[in-house]
Short mmCIF file of C-alpha atoms and ligand atoms in Angstrom, two decimals:
data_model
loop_
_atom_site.label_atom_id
_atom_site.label_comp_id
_atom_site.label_asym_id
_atom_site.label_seq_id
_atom_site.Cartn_x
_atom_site.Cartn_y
_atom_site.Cartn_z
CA UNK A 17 111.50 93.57 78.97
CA UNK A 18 113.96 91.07 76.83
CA UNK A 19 113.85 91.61 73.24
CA UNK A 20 115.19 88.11 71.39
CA UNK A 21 115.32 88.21 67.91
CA UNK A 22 115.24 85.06 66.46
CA UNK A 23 116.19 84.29 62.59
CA UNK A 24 114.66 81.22 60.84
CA UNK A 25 116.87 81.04 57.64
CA UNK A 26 118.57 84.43 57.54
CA UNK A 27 119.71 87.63 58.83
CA UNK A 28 116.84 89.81 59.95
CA UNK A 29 115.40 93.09 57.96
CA UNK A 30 115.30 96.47 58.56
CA UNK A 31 111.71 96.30 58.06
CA UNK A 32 108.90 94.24 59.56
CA UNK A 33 106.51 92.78 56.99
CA UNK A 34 103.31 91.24 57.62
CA UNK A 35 104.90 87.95 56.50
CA UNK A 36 106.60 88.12 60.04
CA UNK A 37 105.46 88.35 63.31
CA UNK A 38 106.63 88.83 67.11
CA UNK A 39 105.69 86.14 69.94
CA UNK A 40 106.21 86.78 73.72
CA UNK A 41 106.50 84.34 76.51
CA UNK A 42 105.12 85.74 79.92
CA UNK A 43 107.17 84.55 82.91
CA UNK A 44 105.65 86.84 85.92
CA UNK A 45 107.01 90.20 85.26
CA UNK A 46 109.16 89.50 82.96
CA UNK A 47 108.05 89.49 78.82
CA UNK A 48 110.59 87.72 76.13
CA UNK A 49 109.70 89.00 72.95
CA UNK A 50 110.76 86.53 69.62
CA UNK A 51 110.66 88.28 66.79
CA UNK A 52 110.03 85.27 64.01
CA UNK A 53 111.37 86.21 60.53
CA UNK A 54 108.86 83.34 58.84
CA UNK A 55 110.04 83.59 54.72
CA UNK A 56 113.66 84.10 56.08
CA UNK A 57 114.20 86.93 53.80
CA UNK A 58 116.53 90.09 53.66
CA UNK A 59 114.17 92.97 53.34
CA UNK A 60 115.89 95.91 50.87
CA UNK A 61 113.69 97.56 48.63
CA UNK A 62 115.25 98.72 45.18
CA UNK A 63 115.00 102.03 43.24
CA UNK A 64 115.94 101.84 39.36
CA UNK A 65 115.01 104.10 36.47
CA UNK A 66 115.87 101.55 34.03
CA UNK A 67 113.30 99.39 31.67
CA UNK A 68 116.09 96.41 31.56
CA UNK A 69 116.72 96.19 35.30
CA UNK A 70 113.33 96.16 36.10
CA UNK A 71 112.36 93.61 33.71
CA UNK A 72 115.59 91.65 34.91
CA UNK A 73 114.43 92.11 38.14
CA UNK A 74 111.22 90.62 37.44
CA UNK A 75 112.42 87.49 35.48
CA UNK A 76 114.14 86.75 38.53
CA UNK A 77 110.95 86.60 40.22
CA UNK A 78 109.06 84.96 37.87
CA UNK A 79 111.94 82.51 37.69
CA UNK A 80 111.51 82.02 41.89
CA UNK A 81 107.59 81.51 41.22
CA UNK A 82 106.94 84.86 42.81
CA UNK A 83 103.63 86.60 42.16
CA UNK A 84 104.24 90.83 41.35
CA UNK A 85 101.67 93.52 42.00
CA UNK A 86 102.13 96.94 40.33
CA UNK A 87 101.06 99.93 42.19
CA UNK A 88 101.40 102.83 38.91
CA UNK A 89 101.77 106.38 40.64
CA UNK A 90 103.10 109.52 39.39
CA UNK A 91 105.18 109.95 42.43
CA UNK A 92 104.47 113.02 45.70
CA UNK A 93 103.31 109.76 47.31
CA UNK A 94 100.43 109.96 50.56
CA UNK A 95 98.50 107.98 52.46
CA UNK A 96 96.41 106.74 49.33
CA UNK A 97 99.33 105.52 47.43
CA UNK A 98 100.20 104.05 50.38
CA UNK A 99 97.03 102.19 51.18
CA UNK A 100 97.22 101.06 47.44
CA UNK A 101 101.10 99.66 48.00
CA UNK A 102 99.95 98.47 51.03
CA UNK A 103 97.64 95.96 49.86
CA UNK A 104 99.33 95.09 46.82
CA UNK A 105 102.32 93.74 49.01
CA UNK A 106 99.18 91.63 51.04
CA UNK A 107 98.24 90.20 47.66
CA UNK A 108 101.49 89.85 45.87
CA UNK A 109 105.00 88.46 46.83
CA UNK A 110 106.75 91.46 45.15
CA UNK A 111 105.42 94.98 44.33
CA UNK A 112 106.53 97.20 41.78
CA UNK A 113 105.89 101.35 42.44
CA UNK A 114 106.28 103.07 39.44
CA UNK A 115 106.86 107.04 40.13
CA UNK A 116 106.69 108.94 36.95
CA UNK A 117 105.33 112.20 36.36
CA UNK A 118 103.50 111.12 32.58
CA UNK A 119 103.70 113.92 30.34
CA UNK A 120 101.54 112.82 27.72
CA UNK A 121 98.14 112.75 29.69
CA UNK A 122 98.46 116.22 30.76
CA UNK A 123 97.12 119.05 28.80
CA UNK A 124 98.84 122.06 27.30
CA UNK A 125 97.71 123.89 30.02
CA UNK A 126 97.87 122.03 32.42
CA UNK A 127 100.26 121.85 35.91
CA UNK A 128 103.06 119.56 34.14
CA UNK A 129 105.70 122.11 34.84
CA UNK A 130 104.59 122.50 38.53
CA UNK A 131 103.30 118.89 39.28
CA UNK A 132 104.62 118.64 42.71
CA UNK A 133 107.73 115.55 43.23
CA UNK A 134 109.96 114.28 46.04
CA UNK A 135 111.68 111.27 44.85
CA UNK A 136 113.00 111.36 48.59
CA UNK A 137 109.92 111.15 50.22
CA UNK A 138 108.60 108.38 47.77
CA UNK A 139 111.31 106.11 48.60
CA UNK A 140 110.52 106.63 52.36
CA UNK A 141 106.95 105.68 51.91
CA UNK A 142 107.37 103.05 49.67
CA UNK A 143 110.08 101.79 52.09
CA UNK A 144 107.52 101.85 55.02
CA UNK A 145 104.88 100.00 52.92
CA UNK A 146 106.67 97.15 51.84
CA UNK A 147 107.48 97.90 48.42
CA UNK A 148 110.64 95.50 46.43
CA UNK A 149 111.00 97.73 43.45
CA UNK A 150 110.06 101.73 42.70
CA UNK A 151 111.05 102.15 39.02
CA UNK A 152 111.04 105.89 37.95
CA UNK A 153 112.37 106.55 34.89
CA UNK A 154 112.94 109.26 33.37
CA UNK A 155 110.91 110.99 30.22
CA UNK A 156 113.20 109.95 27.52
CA UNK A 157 113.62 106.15 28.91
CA UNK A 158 109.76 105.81 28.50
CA UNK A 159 109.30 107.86 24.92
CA UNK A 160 111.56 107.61 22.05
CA UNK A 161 112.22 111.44 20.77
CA UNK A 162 109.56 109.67 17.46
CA UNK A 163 107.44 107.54 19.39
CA UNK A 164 104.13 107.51 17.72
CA UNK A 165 101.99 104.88 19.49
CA UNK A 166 98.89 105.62 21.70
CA UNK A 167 96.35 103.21 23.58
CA UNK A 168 92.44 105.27 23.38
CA UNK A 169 89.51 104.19 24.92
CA UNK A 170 86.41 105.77 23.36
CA UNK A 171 82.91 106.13 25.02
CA UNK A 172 84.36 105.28 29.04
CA UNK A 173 86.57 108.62 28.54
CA UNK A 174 84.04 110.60 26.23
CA UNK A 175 82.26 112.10 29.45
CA UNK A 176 83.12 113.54 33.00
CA UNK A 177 87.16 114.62 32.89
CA UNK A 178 87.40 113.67 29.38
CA UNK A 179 85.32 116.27 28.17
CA UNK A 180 87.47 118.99 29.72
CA UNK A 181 91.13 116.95 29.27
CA UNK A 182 90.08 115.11 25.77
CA UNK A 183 93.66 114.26 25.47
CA UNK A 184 93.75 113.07 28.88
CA UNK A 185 93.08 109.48 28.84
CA UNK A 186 94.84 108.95 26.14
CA UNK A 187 98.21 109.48 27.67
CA UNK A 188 96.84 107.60 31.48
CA UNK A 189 96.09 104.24 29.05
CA UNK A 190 99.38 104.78 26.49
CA UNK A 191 101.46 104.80 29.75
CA UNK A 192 99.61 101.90 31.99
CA UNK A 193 99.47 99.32 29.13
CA UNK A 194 103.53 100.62 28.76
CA UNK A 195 103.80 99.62 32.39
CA UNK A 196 101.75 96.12 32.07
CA UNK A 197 104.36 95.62 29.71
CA UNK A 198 107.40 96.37 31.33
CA UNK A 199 106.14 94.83 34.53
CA UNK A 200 103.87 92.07 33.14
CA UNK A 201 102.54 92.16 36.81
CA UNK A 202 99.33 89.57 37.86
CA UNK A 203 97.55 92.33 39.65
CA UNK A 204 97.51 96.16 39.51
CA UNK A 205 96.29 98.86 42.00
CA UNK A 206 94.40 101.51 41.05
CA UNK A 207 91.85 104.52 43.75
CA UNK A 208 88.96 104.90 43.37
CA UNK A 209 89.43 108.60 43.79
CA UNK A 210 90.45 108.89 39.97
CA UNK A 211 86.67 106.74 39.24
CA UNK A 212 86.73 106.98 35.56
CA UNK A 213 90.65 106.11 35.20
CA UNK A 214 89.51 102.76 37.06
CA UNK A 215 86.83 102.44 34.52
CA UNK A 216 88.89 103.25 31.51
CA UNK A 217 91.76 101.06 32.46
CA UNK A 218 89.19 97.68 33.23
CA UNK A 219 87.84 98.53 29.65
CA UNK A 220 91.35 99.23 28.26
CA UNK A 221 92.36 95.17 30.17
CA UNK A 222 89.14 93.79 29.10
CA UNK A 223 89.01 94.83 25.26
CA UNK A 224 92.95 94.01 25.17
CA UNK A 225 92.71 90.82 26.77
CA UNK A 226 95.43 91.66 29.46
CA UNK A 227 95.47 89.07 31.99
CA UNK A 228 95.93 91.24 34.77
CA UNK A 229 93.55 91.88 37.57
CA UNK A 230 92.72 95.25 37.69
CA UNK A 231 92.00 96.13 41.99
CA UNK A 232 90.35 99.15 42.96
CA UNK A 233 90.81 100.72 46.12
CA UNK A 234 88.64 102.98 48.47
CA UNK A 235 89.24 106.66 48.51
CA UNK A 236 91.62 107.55 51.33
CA UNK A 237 90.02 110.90 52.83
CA UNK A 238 91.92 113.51 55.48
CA UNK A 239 90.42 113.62 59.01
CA UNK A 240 87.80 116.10 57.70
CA UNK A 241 86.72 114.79 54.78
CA UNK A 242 88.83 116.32 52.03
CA UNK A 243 90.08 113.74 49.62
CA UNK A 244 94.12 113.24 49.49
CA UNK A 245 95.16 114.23 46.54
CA UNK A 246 99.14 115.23 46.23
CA UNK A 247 97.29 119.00 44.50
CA UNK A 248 95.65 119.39 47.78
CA UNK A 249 99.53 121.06 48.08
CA UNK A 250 98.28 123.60 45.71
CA UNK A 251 95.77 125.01 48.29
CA UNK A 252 96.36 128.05 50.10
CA UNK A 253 94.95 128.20 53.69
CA UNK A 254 91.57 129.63 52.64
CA UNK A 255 91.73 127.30 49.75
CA UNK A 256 92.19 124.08 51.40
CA UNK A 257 88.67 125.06 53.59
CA UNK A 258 86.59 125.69 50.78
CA UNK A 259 88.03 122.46 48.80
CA UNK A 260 86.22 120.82 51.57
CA UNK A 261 83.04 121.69 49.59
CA UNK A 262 83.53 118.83 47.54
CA UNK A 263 83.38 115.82 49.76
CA UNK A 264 80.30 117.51 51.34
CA UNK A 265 78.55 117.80 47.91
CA UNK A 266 79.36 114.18 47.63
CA UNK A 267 78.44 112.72 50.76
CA UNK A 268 75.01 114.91 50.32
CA UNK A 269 74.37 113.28 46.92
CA UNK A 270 75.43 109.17 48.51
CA UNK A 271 73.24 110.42 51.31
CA UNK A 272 69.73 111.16 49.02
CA UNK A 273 70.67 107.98 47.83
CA UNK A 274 70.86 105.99 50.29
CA UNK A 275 67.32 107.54 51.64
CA UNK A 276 65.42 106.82 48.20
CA UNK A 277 65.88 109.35 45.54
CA UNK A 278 66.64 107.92 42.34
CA UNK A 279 66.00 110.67 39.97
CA UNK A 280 69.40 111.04 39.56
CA UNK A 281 68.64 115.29 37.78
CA UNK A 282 67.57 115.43 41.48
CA UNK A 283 70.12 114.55 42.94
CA UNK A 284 72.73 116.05 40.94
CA UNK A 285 70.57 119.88 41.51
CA UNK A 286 71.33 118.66 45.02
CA UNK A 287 74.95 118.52 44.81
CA UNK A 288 75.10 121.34 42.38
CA UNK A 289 73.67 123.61 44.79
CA UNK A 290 75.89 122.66 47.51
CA UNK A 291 79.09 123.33 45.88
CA UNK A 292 77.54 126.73 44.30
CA UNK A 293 77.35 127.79 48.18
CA UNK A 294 81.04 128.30 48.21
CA UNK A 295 82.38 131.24 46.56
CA UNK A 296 85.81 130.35 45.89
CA UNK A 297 84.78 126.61 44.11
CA UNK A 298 83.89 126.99 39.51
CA UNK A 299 82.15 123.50 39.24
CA UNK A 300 83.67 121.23 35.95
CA UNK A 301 81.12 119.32 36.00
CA UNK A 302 78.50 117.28 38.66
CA UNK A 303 77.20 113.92 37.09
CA UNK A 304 75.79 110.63 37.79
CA UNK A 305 76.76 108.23 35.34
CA UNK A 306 76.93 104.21 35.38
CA UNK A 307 80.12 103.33 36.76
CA UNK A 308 81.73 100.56 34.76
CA UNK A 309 80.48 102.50 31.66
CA UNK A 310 80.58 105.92 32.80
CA UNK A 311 77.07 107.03 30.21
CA UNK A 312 74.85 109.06 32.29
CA UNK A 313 71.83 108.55 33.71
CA UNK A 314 68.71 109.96 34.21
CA UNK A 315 67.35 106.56 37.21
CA UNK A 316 69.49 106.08 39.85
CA UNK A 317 69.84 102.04 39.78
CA UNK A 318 72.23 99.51 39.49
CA UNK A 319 76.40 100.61 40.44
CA UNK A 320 75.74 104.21 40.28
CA UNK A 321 78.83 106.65 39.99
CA UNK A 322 78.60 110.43 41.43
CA UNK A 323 81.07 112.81 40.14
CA UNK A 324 82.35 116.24 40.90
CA UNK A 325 85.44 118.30 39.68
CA UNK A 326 85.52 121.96 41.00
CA UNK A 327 88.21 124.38 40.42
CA UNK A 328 89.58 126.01 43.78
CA UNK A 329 91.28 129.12 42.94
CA UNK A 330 93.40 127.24 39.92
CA UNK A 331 93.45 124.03 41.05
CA UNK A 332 90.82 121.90 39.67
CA UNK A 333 89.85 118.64 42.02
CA UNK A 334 88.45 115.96 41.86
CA UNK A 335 86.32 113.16 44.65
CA UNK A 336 83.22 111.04 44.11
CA UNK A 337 80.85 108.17 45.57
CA UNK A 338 79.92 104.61 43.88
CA UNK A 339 76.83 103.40 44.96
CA UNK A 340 75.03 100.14 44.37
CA UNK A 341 71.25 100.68 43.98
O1 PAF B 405 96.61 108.08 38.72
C1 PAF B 405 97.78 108.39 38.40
O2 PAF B 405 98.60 108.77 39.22
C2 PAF B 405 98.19 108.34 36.92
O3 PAF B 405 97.15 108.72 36.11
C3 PAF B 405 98.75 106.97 36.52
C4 PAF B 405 97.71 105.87 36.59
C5 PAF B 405 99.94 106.61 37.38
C6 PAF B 405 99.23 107.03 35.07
O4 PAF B 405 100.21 107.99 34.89
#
């Protein structure tokens, strides 16, 4: 086998993007392999935890015509963040990752301390995706030692996680719409694994007339079900096989569904009952609300969110279904 690489306009990557593509000519035995580098660009993604080089960086873009995606994360990326930066570099010319650990949307006792990171790791991943830019600043670049300022959604965050993290929202919008604004990107990337963050932030872009397209992505699930989440790392051994409680609870509910129930006190007994069979999971709460305005309901019809957060052992998760019915 002959491997030819073949530049258009310039020197070739270290990464292939799905801008390029390989070719091969057969000749009997014998394969010649062209890789075609079609946008004749140097691939070299950038890491900086500065506001003004990223919005530098951006102008530049902006000034080239380039479209931008922003893919917000709070870093101890896996294969969900990656599916999300993967399609945002489909959709967009340049992504943005941005990898900071937000203090203000965690509670006081919450897991800010411990929240797991790995700068390292992040860069590999966003590497691998595709990603142009990760900014990560750090705490003090993002909030002034007086910053006073807060974005709140009322009603979309008044049930489900924000009746056990009331402050919780709060700090997710504050720090997105700081984002939009340092990134002023055309589309960002959001799972659906965090539901009612999805909602909040498409209410948050619709009552503040952003003109950004907010994208939800599917939930990215482990081989046997178990959502990824980076504080599945939390779990201990016994931990991480009663955590997979959950997604059974919430297939079970999509699944009475899907075959006709729609009292929806029915169906979250169902669900209820489920997770009560495993010892080690203290349900949050078990809901069905609408899913763009996250009220609950008592008829299953129309785009139909169900919701579970369990504690296992300390660490409370999270997973879910949307239906359409
Ligand atoms: O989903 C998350 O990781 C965070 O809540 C987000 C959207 C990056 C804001 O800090």
């Amino acid at each position: 086998m002959i491997l030819i690489l073949i530049q258009m306009t310039a020197p070739y990557g270290p990464y292939i993007r799905d801008k390029d593509f390989f070719w091969y000519v057969r000749a009997k035995r014998v394969r010649i392999f062209f890789y075609v580098k079609r946008k004749g660009e140097v691939y070299k993604m950038e890491m900086t935890g500065s506001i003004k080089e990223t919005r530098a960086k951006i102008k530049e873009w902006r000034r080239q015509g380039l479209s931008v995606g922003l893919v917000p994360t709070m870093g101890y990326l896996h294969e969900g963040h990656k599916s999300l930066i993967v399609k945002a570099v489909k959709e967009n010319d340049r992504v943005v990752v941005s990898d900071f650990v937000n203090p203000i949307q965690f509670g006081a006792n919450e897991d800010l301390s411990t929240y797991p990171r790995d700068i390292e790791a992040d860069r590999n991943l966003c590497e691998a995706a595709g990603a142009d830019l990760v900014f990560y600043p750090a705490v003090e670049e993002m909030y002034q030692k007086d910053f006073s300022t807060f974005v709140e959604t009322e009603r979309v965050s008044a049930e489900l996680c924000g009746k056990s993290r009331p402050t919780h929202f709060r700090g997710v919008c504050t720090v997105v719409l700081k984002l939009f604004h340092i990134v002023s990107p055309d589309r960002a990337y959001f799972g659906q694994k965090d539901a009612q963050q999805l909602a909040v932030i498409r209410r948050m872009a619709r009552d503040l007339d952003l003109d950004i397209e907010i994208v939800g992505c599917p939930i990215i699930r482990e081989a046997d079900g178990l959502a990824k989440s980076s504080r599945n790392t939390y779990l201990s051994e016994m931990e991480r096989k009663a955590a997979l409680i959950l997604s059974k609870a919430v297939l079970a509910g999509e699944k009475m569904i899907a075959d006709g129930e729609r009292d929806a006190s029915a169906v979250i007994a169902h669900m209820r009952s489920i997770l009560e069979s495993e010892p080690l999971a203290k349900i949050d709460y078990v809901e069905l609300t609408d899913a763009d305005s996250i009220e609950k309901i008592q008829t299953v019809k129309g785009r139909v969110l169900g919701a579970v957060a369990v504690f296992i052992g300390t660490t409370r998760l999270i997973d879910n279904f949307i239906v359409e019915a």
